[in-house]
Short mmCIF file of C-alpha atoms in Angstrom, two decimals:
data_model
loop_
_atom_site.label_atom_id
_atom_site.label_comp_id
_atom_site.label_asym_id
_atom_site.label_seq_id
_atom_site.Cartn_x
_atom_site.Cartn_y
_atom_site.Cartn_z
CA MET A 1 98.84 127.47 110.17
CA GLU A 2 102.67 127.90 110.28
CA VAL A 3 104.38 126.27 107.40
CA ILE A 4 107.61 128.15 107.36
CA THR A 5 110.27 127.42 110.13
CA PRO A 6 113.84 128.42 110.47
CA SER A 7 114.81 125.01 109.03
CA GLY A 8 113.54 125.97 105.61
CA ARG A 9 110.17 126.26 103.72
CA TYR A 10 109.64 122.41 103.72
CA PRO A 11 111.03 121.29 107.04
CA ALA A 12 109.06 117.99 106.94
CA LEU A 13 111.27 116.81 104.06
CA LYS A 14 114.24 116.77 106.45
CA TYR A 15 112.80 113.59 108.12
CA ALA A 16 113.99 110.65 106.06
CA ASP A 17 110.99 108.48 107.01
CA PHE A 18 108.63 111.14 105.76
CA ARG A 19 110.61 111.54 102.58
CA TYR A 20 110.49 107.84 101.79
CA PHE A 21 106.69 107.69 102.58
CA TRP A 22 105.98 110.89 100.58
CA ILE A 23 107.83 109.65 97.37
CA GLY A 24 106.25 106.07 97.69
CA GLN A 25 102.78 107.68 97.97
CA PHE A 26 103.45 110.01 94.97
CA ILE A 27 104.43 107.17 92.65
CA SER A 28 101.60 104.94 93.77
CA ASN A 29 98.90 107.73 93.67
CA THR A 30 99.94 108.58 90.12
CA GLY A 31 99.18 105.08 89.10
CA THR A 32 95.81 105.17 90.98
CA GLN A 33 94.81 108.46 89.38
CA MET A 34 95.60 106.93 86.02
CA GLN A 35 93.39 103.95 86.75
CA ILE A 36 90.42 106.19 87.92
CA VAL A 37 90.54 107.88 84.43
CA ALA A 38 90.86 104.35 82.70
CA ILE A 39 87.91 102.83 84.75
CA ASN A 40 85.53 105.77 84.04
CA TRP A 41 86.48 105.92 80.36
CA GLN A 42 86.25 102.17 79.86
CA LEU A 43 82.82 102.02 81.64
CA TYR A 44 81.42 104.88 79.56
CA VAL A 45 82.65 103.33 76.36
CA LEU A 46 81.03 99.95 77.37
CA THR A 47 77.75 101.46 78.51
CA HIS A 48 77.37 105.20 77.25
CA SER A 49 75.40 105.73 80.48
CA PRO A 50 75.88 108.64 82.98
CA PHE A 51 74.14 106.40 85.52
CA ALA A 52 76.59 103.61 85.07
CA LEU A 53 79.34 106.19 85.86
CA GLY A 54 77.39 107.10 89.02
CA MET A 55 77.22 103.58 90.04
CA ILE A 56 81.08 103.56 90.38
CA GLY A 57 80.69 106.02 93.26
CA LEU A 58 78.08 103.92 95.05
CA SER A 59 80.25 100.88 94.68
CA ARG A 60 83.07 102.74 96.41
CA PHE A 61 80.86 104.32 99.04
CA ILE A 62 78.99 101.23 100.49
CA PRO A 63 82.15 99.34 101.28
CA ILE A 64 83.83 102.35 102.90
CA ALA A 65 80.69 103.03 105.10
CA VAL A 66 80.49 99.36 106.19
CA PHE A 67 84.25 98.67 106.77
CA SER A 68 85.99 102.00 107.54
CA LEU A 69 85.22 102.12 111.20
CA LEU A 70 86.68 98.51 111.58
CA GLY A 71 89.68 99.62 109.54
CA GLY A 72 90.20 102.48 111.92
CA SER A 73 90.14 100.17 114.98
CA PHE A 74 92.63 97.90 113.19
CA ALA A 75 94.92 100.95 112.72
CA ASP A 76 94.90 101.82 116.43
CA VAL A 77 95.52 98.19 117.46
CA HIS A 78 97.84 96.51 114.81
CA ASN A 79 101.10 97.56 113.36
CA ARG A 80 100.26 100.16 110.76
CA LYS A 81 103.22 99.20 108.42
CA ARG A 82 102.10 95.53 108.39
CA ILE A 83 98.54 96.54 107.63
CA GLN A 84 99.86 98.49 104.61
CA PHE A 85 102.00 95.69 103.34
CA ILE A 86 98.85 93.52 103.08
CA THR A 87 96.59 96.25 101.62
CA GLN A 88 99.02 97.54 99.07
CA THR A 89 99.63 93.99 97.79
CA THR A 90 95.87 93.33 97.57
CA LEU A 91 95.29 96.49 95.61
CA ALA A 92 98.19 95.59 93.24
CA ILE A 93 96.58 92.12 92.56
CA LEU A 94 93.18 93.81 91.88
CA SER A 95 94.69 96.22 89.34
CA LEU A 96 96.48 93.27 87.77
CA ALA A 97 93.11 91.43 87.40
CA LEU A 98 91.69 94.50 85.49
CA ALA A 99 94.78 94.48 83.22
CA LEU A 100 94.54 90.87 82.46
CA THR A 101 90.74 90.97 81.73
CA THR A 102 91.02 94.02 79.48
CA ILE A 103 93.93 92.74 77.53
CA GLY A 104 92.03 89.43 77.19
CA LYS A 105 88.94 91.29 76.05
CA ILE A 106 86.77 89.55 78.55
CA ILE A 107 86.05 92.59 80.81
CA ASN A 108 82.54 93.72 81.41
CA PRO A 109 80.81 96.44 83.74
CA PHE A 110 79.98 93.71 86.31
CA PHE A 111 83.68 92.86 86.75
CA ILE A 112 84.71 96.45 87.06
CA TYR A 113 82.10 97.00 89.73
CA ALA A 114 83.31 93.96 91.53
CA VAL A 115 86.92 95.01 91.61
CA THR A 116 85.81 98.55 92.64
CA ILE A 117 84.06 97.13 95.64
CA LEU A 118 86.96 95.00 96.62
CA ALA A 119 89.33 97.86 96.21
CA ALA A 120 87.18 100.05 98.52
CA ILE A 121 86.98 97.35 101.24
CA THR A 122 90.81 97.17 101.08
CA THR A 123 91.23 101.09 101.11
CA SER A 124 88.98 101.07 104.23
CA PHE A 125 91.84 99.37 106.10
CA ASP A 126 94.73 101.04 104.29
CA LEU A 127 93.85 104.69 104.50
CA PRO A 128 93.31 104.93 108.24
CA ALA A 129 96.72 103.10 108.78
CA ARG A 130 98.52 105.29 106.28
CA GLN A 131 97.04 108.55 107.53
CA ALA A 132 97.59 107.65 111.26
CA MET A 133 101.32 106.94 110.48
CA ILE A 134 102.08 110.39 109.09
CA PRO A 135 102.09 112.40 112.38
CA ASN A 136 104.65 109.87 113.72
CA LEU A 137 107.14 110.52 110.93
CA VAL A 138 107.67 114.20 111.85
CA GLU A 139 107.86 116.32 114.95
CA LYS A 140 104.59 118.03 115.93
CA LYS A 141 105.96 121.51 115.09
CA ASP A 142 106.43 120.35 111.48
CA LEU A 143 103.05 118.59 111.14
CA ALA A 144 101.26 121.44 109.35
CA ASN A 145 104.08 121.48 106.76
CA ALA A 146 103.85 117.68 106.36
CA MET A 147 100.07 118.04 105.73
CA SER A 148 100.63 120.79 103.20
CA LEU A 149 103.33 118.66 101.37
CA ASN A 150 101.00 115.75 101.51
CA VAL A 151 98.24 117.65 99.80
CA ILE A 152 100.70 119.05 97.17
CA MET A 153 102.01 115.42 96.59
CA PHE A 154 98.45 114.13 96.07
CA GLN A 155 97.51 117.02 93.78
CA VAL A 156 100.68 116.86 91.63
CA SER A 157 100.07 113.07 91.29
CA THR A 158 96.48 113.97 90.29
CA VAL A 159 97.78 116.26 87.60
CA ALA A 160 100.30 113.72 86.27
CA GLY A 161 98.30 110.62 86.54
CA PRO A 162 95.23 111.61 84.47
CA ALA A 163 97.30 113.41 81.88
CA ILE A 164 99.57 110.35 81.52
CA GLY A 165 96.65 108.14 81.68
CA GLY A 166 94.94 109.89 78.83
CA PHE A 167 97.89 109.55 76.57
CA VAL A 168 98.21 105.87 77.50
CA ILE A 169 94.59 105.08 76.93
CA GLY A 170 94.93 106.85 73.56
CA TYR A 171 98.15 105.07 72.37
CA LEU A 172 98.60 101.84 74.31
CA GLY A 173 95.13 101.00 75.65
CA VAL A 174 93.23 100.90 78.94
CA GLY A 175 94.94 97.45 79.93
CA THR A 176 98.40 99.18 80.02
CA VAL A 177 97.05 101.71 82.48
CA TYR A 178 95.96 98.99 84.78
CA LEU A 179 99.31 97.24 84.50
CA PHE A 180 101.20 100.38 85.43
CA ASN A 181 99.13 100.93 88.41
CA ALA A 182 99.57 97.34 89.63
CA LEU A 183 103.36 97.98 89.48
CA SER A 184 103.15 101.30 91.26
CA PHE A 185 101.92 99.87 94.49
CA GLY A 186 105.58 98.55 94.83
CA ALA A 187 106.76 102.13 95.55
CA VAL A 188 104.83 102.23 98.85
CA ILE A 189 105.91 98.79 99.79
CA THR A 190 109.54 99.74 99.23
CA SER A 191 109.14 102.87 101.28
CA LEU A 192 107.66 100.86 104.14
CA ILE A 193 110.76 98.77 104.14
CA LEU A 194 112.99 101.69 104.28
CA ILE A 195 111.14 103.61 107.01
CA LYS A 196 112.70 103.16 110.41
CA ASN A 197 109.58 103.94 112.41
CA THR A 198 108.07 100.66 113.67
CA GLY A 199 104.50 101.50 112.72
CA GLU A 200 103.25 100.47 116.22
CA PRO A 201 100.44 102.71 117.53
CA VAL A 202 101.14 104.67 120.67
CA ILE A 203 99.32 103.48 123.79
CA HIS A 204 96.84 105.59 125.45
CA ASP A 205 98.10 108.12 128.00
CA LEU A 206 96.24 106.00 130.60
CA GLY A 207 98.34 102.98 129.73
CA THR A 208 95.59 101.05 128.16
CA LYS A 209 95.71 99.77 124.59
CA ALA A 210 92.80 100.07 122.19
CA SER A 211 90.96 96.89 121.12
CA ILE A 212 88.99 95.80 118.17
CA SER A 213 85.50 96.03 119.62
CA ILE A 214 82.20 97.90 119.49
CA HIS A 215 83.34 99.74 122.54
CA SER A 216 86.49 100.93 120.83
CA ILE A 217 84.59 102.07 117.66
CA LEU A 218 82.07 103.99 119.90
CA GLU A 219 85.02 105.70 121.80
CA GLY A 220 86.22 107.04 118.38
CA ILE A 221 82.71 108.27 117.57
CA ARG A 222 82.35 110.02 121.05
CA PHE A 223 85.73 111.60 120.65
CA VAL A 224 84.71 113.05 117.19
CA ARG A 225 81.38 114.18 118.59
CA SER A 226 83.24 116.06 121.47
CA LYS A 227 85.37 118.19 118.95
CA THR A 228 83.18 120.71 117.30
CA LEU A 229 85.94 121.72 114.86
CA ILE A 230 86.46 118.05 113.82
CA TRP A 231 82.79 117.02 113.29
CA SER A 232 81.76 120.35 111.74
CA THR A 233 84.52 120.23 109.01
CA MET A 234 83.66 116.59 108.31
CA LEU A 235 80.11 117.70 107.64
CA LEU A 236 81.27 120.57 105.45
CA ASP A 237 83.52 118.23 103.57
CA PHE A 238 80.82 115.58 103.14
CA PHE A 239 77.90 117.86 101.84
CA SER A 240 80.13 120.17 99.70
CA THR A 241 81.60 117.15 97.78
CA PHE A 242 78.23 115.41 97.78
CA PHE A 243 76.69 118.20 95.79
CA ALA A 244 79.64 119.28 93.63
CA SER A 245 80.97 115.90 92.33
CA ALA A 246 81.34 116.86 88.69
CA THR A 247 84.46 114.72 87.95
CA VAL A 248 82.58 111.50 87.54
CA LEU A 249 80.74 113.06 84.57
CA LEU A 250 84.01 114.20 82.86
CA PRO A 251 83.82 111.31 80.34
CA VAL A 252 80.32 112.68 79.18
CA TYR A 253 81.84 116.18 78.71
CA ALA A 254 84.92 114.86 76.87
CA GLU A 255 82.89 112.60 74.60
CA SER A 256 79.58 114.33 74.05
CA ILE A 257 79.86 118.04 75.06
CA LEU A 258 83.51 119.20 74.43
CA HIS A 259 84.41 116.47 71.86
CA VAL A 260 87.99 116.08 73.06
CA GLY A 261 88.36 112.25 73.33
CA PRO A 262 90.49 110.34 75.83
CA ILE A 263 93.56 112.64 75.64
CA GLY A 264 91.36 115.75 76.33
CA LEU A 265 89.72 113.84 79.12
CA GLY A 266 93.11 113.31 80.79
CA PHE A 267 93.70 117.09 80.75
CA LEU A 268 90.20 117.65 82.19
CA TYR A 269 91.03 115.31 85.13
CA SER A 270 94.32 117.03 85.64
CA ALA A 271 93.10 120.55 85.46
CA ASP A 272 91.62 120.87 89.06
CA SER A 273 94.92 119.43 90.41
CA VAL A 274 96.91 122.13 88.65
CA GLY A 275 94.92 124.65 90.66
CA ALA A 276 95.28 122.54 93.77
CA VAL A 277 99.13 122.39 93.43
CA ALA A 278 99.34 126.07 92.76
CA ALA A 279 97.26 126.96 95.90
CA GLY A 280 99.26 124.43 97.91
CA LEU A 281 102.57 125.97 97.05
CA ALA A 282 101.13 129.44 97.67
CA ILE A 283 100.17 128.45 101.24
CA ALA A 284 103.58 126.71 101.83
CA HIS A 285 105.29 129.99 100.76
CA THR A 286 102.95 132.43 102.45
CA GLY A 287 103.34 130.99 106.05
CA LYS A 288 100.77 131.72 108.72
CA ILE A 289 97.22 131.96 107.46
CA LYS A 290 95.08 134.39 109.56
CA LYS A 291 91.39 133.84 110.05
CA GLN A 292 91.55 130.19 108.95
CA GLY A 293 87.81 129.60 109.49
CA VAL A 294 86.85 132.31 107.09
CA VAL A 295 89.49 131.19 104.59
CA LEU A 296 88.12 127.64 104.81
CA LEU A 297 84.56 128.65 104.10
CA SER A 298 85.56 131.10 101.35
CA ALA A 299 87.64 128.34 99.77
CA VAL A 300 84.56 126.00 99.66
CA GLY A 301 82.50 128.75 98.34
CA VAL A 302 85.03 129.24 95.44
CA PHE A 303 84.82 125.47 94.86
CA GLY A 304 81.08 125.69 94.47
CA LEU A 305 81.17 128.88 92.15
CA ALA A 306 83.73 127.15 89.95
CA THR A 307 81.59 124.00 89.70
CA ILE A 308 78.71 126.18 88.35
CA LEU A 309 81.00 127.74 85.83
CA PHE A 310 82.32 124.39 84.69
CA GLY A 311 78.61 123.13 84.35
CA ILE A 312 77.57 125.88 82.04
CA SER A 313 80.61 125.84 79.89
CA SER A 314 80.73 124.29 76.51
CA ASN A 315 84.14 125.71 75.69
CA TYR A 316 87.11 123.45 76.40
CA ILE A 317 89.53 126.24 77.57
CA LEU A 318 86.80 127.85 79.91
CA SER A 319 86.12 124.29 81.27
CA ILE A 320 89.83 123.82 81.93
CA LEU A 321 89.99 127.22 83.69
CA ALA A 322 86.87 126.51 85.89
CA LEU A 323 88.45 123.13 87.03
CA ILE A 324 91.73 124.92 87.86
CA ILE A 325 89.77 127.37 90.11
CA LEU A 326 87.78 124.57 91.64
CA GLY A 327 90.95 122.67 92.50
CA ALA A 328 92.54 125.73 94.11
CA GLY A 329 89.50 126.20 96.39
CA ASP A 330 89.49 122.58 97.24
CA SER A 331 93.18 122.50 98.12
CA VAL A 332 93.11 125.36 100.52
CA SER A 333 90.15 123.83 102.35
CA THR A 334 91.74 120.47 102.40
CA ILE A 335 95.01 121.68 103.94
CA ILE A 336 93.14 123.58 106.77
CA ARG A 337 90.79 120.79 107.46
CA ASN A 338 93.55 118.02 107.68
CA THR A 339 95.65 120.07 109.93
CA ILE A 340 92.84 120.82 112.27
CA ARG A 341 91.98 117.16 112.64
CA GLN A 342 95.53 115.90 113.13
CA ILE A 343 96.38 118.42 115.83
CA GLU A 344 93.14 118.02 117.64
CA THR A 345 93.55 114.18 117.82
CA PRO A 346 96.00 112.29 120.11
CA ASP A 347 97.74 109.31 118.42
CA TYR A 348 96.04 106.52 120.33
CA ILE A 349 92.75 107.31 118.65
CA ARG A 350 94.00 108.79 115.37
CA GLY A 351 93.20 105.64 113.25
CA ARG A 352 89.51 105.81 114.40
CA MET A 353 89.19 109.50 113.88
CA THR A 354 90.67 108.97 110.33
CA SER A 355 88.16 106.15 109.69
CA ILE A 356 85.18 108.22 110.61
CA ASN A 357 86.54 111.15 108.64
CA MET A 358 86.98 108.62 105.70
CA ILE A 359 83.15 107.98 105.68
CA PHE A 360 82.62 111.75 105.14
CA PHE A 361 85.50 112.76 102.80
CA ALA A 362 85.23 109.57 100.67
CA GLY A 363 81.47 109.09 101.18
CA GLY A 364 80.64 112.67 100.09
CA PRO A 365 82.21 112.60 96.56
CA GLN A 366 81.23 108.88 96.01
CA LEU A 367 77.60 109.31 96.98
CA GLY A 368 77.86 112.62 95.00
CA GLU A 369 79.09 110.73 91.93
CA PHE A 370 75.97 108.51 92.28
CA GLU A 371 73.76 111.51 92.74
CA ALA A 372 75.38 113.32 89.76
CA GLY A 373 75.02 110.26 87.51
CA LEU A 374 71.28 109.75 88.49
CA LEU A 375 70.46 113.46 88.20
CA ALA A 376 72.28 113.62 84.84
CA SER A 377 70.36 110.86 83.42
CA LEU A 378 67.11 112.72 84.39
CA VAL A 379 67.77 116.38 83.71
CA GLY A 380 70.99 116.33 81.61
CA THR A 381 74.70 116.55 82.50
CA PRO A 382 75.18 120.34 82.55
CA LEU A 383 72.11 121.03 84.73
CA SER A 384 73.11 118.27 87.14
CA VAL A 385 76.54 119.92 87.55
CA VAL A 386 75.17 123.44 88.10
CA LEU A 387 72.64 122.31 90.63
CA GLY A 388 75.59 120.65 92.51
CA GLY A 389 77.48 123.94 92.74
CA ILE A 390 74.36 125.76 94.01
CA GLY A 391 73.95 123.07 96.69
CA THR A 392 77.52 123.61 97.76
CA LEU A 393 77.07 127.37 98.19
CA ILE A 394 73.99 126.63 100.38
CA VAL A 395 76.10 124.22 102.53
CA VAL A 396 78.81 127.01 102.96
CA GLY A 397 76.20 129.53 104.12
CA THR A 398 74.50 127.06 106.49
CA VAL A 399 77.83 126.05 108.25
CA ALA A 400 79.09 129.70 108.31
CA TYR A 401 75.99 130.92 110.24
CA GLY A 402 74.88 127.67 111.95
CA ILE A 403 78.22 126.64 113.40
CA PRO A 404 80.03 129.87 114.34
CA THR A 405 82.90 127.88 115.85
CA VAL A 406 84.08 127.30 112.36
CA ARG A 407 83.68 130.83 111.06
CA LYS A 408 85.57 132.24 114.19
CA TYR A 409 88.43 129.77 114.02
CA HIS A 410 91.80 131.59 113.73
CA GLY A 411 94.22 128.64 113.91
CA HIS A 412 96.31 126.90 116.64
CA ASN A 413 99.20 129.29 116.01
CA ALA A 414 97.00 132.33 116.21
#
């Protein structure tokens, strides 16, 4: 994966449209990450139940599983900028509702779940449109660099968001976090106004335009099935994150195991992203990665081992270190997987590919959160996390030897 070109280490940033979009997403995702910490903390304070935390994951997964394929079809038919104007505004309204009910002291777990479900439905339409637009904002030769920068942007916001969120919860209250997130969606809306790209999907090479229909959805599924590298990395993504979804249990660790409170919780949420940013920057500066399939599998293996380390730790510093290593492994695998999928997929079907991938990359951790919460309520939180890490290692071994195409993959620039 070549990420260094004669035009500099970060050539994707020379495109004004990508820069606007990248900055807007950074601000908005920082707010979103703050809100994730706030929701999990508030729900645990209201219920003191790991199972209740796990239900957040299920509340996100079911709408995504039901609506994401439809959202992908929308992204391949309708203007992708217009879709995001609507979805970003809707998400802002939902965050504002959380803020007002929290400040008014009338919020309850049922309302949190309801807003989470509505937000997941909205995201099912937003994410395919957003991801499908990115390859149209840069030239193909700079796409790998754009994907690396996108991962770095996401992970930096995932460092900043929880850390800021922890302090805001501790000093200003949960309602202020929700209010900030509502305002942060304005950054993406502003970037969409500034972007010159029309947002219109590219028509199929044969001259036919996609439609919103069962046939269109099935076309996307058939395409993914025909690309071994795409569906196999989706499966790897799903099962590894299903087993190793320890982050939903961080409030339990902060409150009952590590005893560090909401500010310490913010740093726990940020720790994995510190590792992810470091790994992303290392990739961007290293240049071409050799034997990408082996690197991908090794990175997921590191992710699983770090999850086990975190599970057995009762020391705050060691827990932070384990999460940093976990994030580094996740970042490397994410960059390679995302680049593979975008390069292997033509624009006319990119929205549908993204929507199918959304079920896997969102469904894995969300279902994993439900599984982790349920298992933690039965066998205890540490053992639940350790078993998840072991499950991830089993998945890596199965893919490495059961799907040799992944292991032998060297990269499109090899």
